[in-house]
Backbone as a printed PyTorch tensor [residue, N CA C, xyz], in Angstrom:
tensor([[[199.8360,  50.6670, 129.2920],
         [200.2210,  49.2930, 129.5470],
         [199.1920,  48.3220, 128.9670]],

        [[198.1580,  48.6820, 128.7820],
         [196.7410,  47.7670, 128.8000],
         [197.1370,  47.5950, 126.7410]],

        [[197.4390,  48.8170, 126.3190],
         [197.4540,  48.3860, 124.8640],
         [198.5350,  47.9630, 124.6840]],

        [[199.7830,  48.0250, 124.9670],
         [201.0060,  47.1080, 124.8130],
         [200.7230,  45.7040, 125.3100]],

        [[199.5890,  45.2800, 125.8500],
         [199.5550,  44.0220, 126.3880],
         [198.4300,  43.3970, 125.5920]],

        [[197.5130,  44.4110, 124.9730],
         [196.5600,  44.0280, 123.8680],
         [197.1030,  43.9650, 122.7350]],

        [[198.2100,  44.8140, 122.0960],
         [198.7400,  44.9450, 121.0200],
         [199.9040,  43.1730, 121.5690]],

        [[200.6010,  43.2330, 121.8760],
         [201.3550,  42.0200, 121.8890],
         [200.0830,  40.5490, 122.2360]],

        [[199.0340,  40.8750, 122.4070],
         [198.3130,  39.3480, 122.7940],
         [197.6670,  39.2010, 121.1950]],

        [[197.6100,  40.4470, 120.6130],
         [196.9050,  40.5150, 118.9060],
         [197.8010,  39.6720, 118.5040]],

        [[199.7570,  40.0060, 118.5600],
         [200.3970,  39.5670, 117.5190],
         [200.5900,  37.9790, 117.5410]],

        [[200.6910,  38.1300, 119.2320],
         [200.7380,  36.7550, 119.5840],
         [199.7600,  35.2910, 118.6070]],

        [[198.1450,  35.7680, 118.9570],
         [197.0190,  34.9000, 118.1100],
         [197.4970,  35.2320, 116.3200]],

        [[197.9330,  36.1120, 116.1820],
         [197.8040,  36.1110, 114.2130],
         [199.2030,  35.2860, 114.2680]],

        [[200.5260,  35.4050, 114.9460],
         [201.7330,  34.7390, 114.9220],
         [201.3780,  33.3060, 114.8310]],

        [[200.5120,  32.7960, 115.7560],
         [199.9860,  31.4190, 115.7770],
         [199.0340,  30.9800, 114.9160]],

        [[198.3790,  31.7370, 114.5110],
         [197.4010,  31.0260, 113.4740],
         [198.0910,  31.1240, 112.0420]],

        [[198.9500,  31.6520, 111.6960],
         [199.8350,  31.8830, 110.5360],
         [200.6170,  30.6570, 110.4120]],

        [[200.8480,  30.1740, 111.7690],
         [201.3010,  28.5600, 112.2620],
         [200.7990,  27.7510, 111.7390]],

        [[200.1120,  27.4980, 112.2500],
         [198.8450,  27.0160, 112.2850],
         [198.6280,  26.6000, 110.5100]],

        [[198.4670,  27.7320, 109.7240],
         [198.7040,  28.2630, 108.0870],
         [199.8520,  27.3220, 107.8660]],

        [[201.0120,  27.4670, 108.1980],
         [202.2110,  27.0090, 107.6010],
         [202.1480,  25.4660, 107.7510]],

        [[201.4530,  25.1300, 108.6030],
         [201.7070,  23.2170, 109.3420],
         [200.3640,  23.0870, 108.4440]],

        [[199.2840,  23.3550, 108.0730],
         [198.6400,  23.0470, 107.0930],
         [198.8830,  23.0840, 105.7390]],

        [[199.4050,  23.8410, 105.6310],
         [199.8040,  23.7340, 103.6390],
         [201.1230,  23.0140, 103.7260]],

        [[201.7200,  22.4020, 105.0540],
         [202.8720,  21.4410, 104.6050],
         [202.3760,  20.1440, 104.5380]],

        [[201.4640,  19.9100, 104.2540],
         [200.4460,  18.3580, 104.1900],
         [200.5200,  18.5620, 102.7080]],

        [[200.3820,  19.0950, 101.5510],
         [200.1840,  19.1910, 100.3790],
         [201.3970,  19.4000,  99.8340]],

        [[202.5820,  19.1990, 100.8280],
         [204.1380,  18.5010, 100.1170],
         [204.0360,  17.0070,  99.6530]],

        [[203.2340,  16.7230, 100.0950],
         [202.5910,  15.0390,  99.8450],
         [202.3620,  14.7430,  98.4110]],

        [[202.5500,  14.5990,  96.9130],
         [201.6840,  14.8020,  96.1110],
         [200.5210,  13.4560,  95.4470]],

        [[201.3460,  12.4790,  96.9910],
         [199.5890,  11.4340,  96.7970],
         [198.5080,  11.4770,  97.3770]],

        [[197.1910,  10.8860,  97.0260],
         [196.1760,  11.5860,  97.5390],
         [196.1910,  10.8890,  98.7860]],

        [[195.0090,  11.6740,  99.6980],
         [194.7230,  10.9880, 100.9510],
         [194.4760,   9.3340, 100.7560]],

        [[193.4750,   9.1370,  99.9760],
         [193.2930,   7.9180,  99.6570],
         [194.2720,   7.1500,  99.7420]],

        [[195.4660,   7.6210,  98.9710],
         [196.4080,   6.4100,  98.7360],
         [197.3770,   6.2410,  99.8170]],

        [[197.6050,   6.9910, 101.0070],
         [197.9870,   6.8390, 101.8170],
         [196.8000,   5.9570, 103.2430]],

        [[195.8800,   5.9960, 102.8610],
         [195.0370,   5.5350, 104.1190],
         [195.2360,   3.8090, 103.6880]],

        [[195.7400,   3.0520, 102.8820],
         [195.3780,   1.9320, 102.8390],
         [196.9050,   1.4320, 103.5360]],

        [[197.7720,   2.1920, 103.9900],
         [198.7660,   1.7200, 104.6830],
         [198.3990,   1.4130, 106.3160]],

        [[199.4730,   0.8710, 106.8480],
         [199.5430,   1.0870, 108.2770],
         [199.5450,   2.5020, 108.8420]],

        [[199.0850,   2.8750, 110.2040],
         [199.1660,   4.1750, 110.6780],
         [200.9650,   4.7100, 110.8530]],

        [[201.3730,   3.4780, 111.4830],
         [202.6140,   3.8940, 111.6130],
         [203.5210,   4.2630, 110.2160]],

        [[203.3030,   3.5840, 109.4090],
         [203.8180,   3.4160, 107.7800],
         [203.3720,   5.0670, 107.1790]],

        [[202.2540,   5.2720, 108.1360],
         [201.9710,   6.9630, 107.0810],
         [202.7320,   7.8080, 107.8340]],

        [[202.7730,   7.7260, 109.3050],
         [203.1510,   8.5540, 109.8690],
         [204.5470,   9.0550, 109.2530]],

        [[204.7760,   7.9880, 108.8390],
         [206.9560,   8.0370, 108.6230],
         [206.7510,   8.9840, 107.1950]],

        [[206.1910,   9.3350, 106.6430],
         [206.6010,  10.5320, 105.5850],
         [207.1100,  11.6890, 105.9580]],

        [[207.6160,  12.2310, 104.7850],
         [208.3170,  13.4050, 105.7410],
         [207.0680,  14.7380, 105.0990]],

        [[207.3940,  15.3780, 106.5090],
         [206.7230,  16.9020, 106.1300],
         [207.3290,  17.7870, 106.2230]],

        [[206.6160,  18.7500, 105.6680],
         [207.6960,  20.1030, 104.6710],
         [207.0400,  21.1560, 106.7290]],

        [[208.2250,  21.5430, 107.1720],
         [208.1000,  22.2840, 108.0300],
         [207.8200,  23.4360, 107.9630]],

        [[209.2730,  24.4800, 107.4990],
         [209.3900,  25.7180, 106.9700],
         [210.7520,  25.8550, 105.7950]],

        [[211.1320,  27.5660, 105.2220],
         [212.2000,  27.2070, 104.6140],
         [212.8900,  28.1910, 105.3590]],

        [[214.1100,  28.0090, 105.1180],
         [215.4270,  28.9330, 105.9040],
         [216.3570,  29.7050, 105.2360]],

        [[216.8260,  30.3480, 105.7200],
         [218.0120,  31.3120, 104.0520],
         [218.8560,  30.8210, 104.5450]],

        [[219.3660,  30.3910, 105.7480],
         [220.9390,  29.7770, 105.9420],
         [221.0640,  28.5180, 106.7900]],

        [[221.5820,  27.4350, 106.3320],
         [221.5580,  25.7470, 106.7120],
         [221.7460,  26.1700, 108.2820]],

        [[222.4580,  26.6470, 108.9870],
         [222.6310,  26.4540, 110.0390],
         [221.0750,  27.0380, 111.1160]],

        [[220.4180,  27.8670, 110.8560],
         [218.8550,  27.9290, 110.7950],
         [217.8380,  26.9360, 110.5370]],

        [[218.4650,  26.3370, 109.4100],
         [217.6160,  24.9040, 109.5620],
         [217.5040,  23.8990, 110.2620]],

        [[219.1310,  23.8490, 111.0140],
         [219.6710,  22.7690, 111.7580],
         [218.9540,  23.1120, 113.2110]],

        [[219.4430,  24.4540, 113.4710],
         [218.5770,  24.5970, 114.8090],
         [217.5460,  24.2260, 114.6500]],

        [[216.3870,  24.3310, 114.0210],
         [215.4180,  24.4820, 114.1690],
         [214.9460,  22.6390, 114.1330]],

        [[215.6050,  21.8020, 113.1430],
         [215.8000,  20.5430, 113.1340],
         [216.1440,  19.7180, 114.3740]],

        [[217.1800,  20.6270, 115.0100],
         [217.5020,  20.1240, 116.1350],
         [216.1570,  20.0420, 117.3960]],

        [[215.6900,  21.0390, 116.9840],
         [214.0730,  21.5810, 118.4350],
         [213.2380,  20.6620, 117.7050]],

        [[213.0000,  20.3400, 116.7520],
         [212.0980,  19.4320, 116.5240],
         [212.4650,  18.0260, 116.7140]],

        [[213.4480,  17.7390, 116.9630],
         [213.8910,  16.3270, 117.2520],
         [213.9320,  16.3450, 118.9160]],

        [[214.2360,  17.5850, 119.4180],
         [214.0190,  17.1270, 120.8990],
         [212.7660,  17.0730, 120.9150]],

        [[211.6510,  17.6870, 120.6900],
         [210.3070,  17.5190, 120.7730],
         [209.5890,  16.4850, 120.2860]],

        [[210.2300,  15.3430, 119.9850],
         [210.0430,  13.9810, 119.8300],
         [209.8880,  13.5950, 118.4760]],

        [[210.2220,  14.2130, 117.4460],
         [210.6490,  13.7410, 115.7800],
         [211.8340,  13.2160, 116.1980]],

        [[211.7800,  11.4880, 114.9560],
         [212.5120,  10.6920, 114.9200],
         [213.6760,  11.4740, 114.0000]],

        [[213.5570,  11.8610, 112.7710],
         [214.6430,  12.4230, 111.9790],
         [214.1740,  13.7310, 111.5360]],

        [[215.0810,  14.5060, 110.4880],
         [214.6580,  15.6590, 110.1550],
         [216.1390,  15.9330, 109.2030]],

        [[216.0700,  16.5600, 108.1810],
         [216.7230,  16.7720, 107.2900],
         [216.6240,  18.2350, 106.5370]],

        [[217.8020,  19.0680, 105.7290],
         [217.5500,  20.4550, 105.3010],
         [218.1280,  20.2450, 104.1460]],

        [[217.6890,  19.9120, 103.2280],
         [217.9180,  20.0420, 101.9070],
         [218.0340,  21.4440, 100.7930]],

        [[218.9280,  21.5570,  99.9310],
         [219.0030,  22.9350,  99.6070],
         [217.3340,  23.2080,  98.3610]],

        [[216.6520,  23.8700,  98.5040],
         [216.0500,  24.0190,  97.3970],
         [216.0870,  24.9470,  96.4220]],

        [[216.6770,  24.5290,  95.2420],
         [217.0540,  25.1370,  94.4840],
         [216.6870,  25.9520,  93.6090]],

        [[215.2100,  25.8060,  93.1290],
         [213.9950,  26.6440,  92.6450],
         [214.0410,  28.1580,  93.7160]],

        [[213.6860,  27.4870,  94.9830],
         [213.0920,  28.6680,  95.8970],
         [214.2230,  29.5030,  96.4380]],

        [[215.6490,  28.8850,  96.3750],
         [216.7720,  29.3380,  97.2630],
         [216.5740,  29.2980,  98.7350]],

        [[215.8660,  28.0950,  99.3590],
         [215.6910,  28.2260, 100.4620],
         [216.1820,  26.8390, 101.1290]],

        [[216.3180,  26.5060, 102.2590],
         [217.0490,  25.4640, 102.8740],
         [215.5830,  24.8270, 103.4870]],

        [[214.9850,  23.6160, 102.6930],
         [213.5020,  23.3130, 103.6710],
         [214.1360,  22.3020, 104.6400]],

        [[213.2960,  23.0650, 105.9880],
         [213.2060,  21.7830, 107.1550],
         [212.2380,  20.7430, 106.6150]],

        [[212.6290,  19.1830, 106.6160],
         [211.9490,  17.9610, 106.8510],
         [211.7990,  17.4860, 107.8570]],

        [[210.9230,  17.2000, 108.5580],
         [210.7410,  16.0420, 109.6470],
         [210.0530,  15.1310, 109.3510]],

        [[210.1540,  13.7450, 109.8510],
         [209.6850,  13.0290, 109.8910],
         [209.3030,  11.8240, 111.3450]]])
């Protein structure tokens, strides 16, 4: 019991910091620099959109669009991407 509860608390911390991974490299969907965003208002930066995750099927995106809008994102959008074949979540 003790290693099924060590083995699931391992996957748990690498599951989250891989998170963690993914919500950081979606800041560099941005392709202006920090700079040029700091001379705005806070609220004015906030409203960009960020690259969440990607999805293989729209209705995956939507859920997941949908949980992020109850969790207090104003909009959120799944656009097809056509390079990657993947459906990216936007929020904003």
């Amino acid at each position: 019991m003790r290693k099924r509860a060590a083995l699931l608390t391992t996957a748990l911390a690498i599951a989250s910091m891989s998170a963690i991974g993914t919500t950081a490299g979606a800041a560099t969907v941005n392709a202006r620099p920090v700079a040029a965003t700091a001379d705005k208002a806070p609220a004015q930066a906030a409203a960009d959109w960020m690259l969440i995750n990607h999805y293989t099927t729209y209705s995956q995106c939507v859920d997941a669009g949908q949980q992020y809008q109850r969790e207090g994102f104003s909009q959120w959008k799944c656009p097809y991407d056509i390079m990657l074949g993947y459906f990216a979540l936007y929020v904003r």
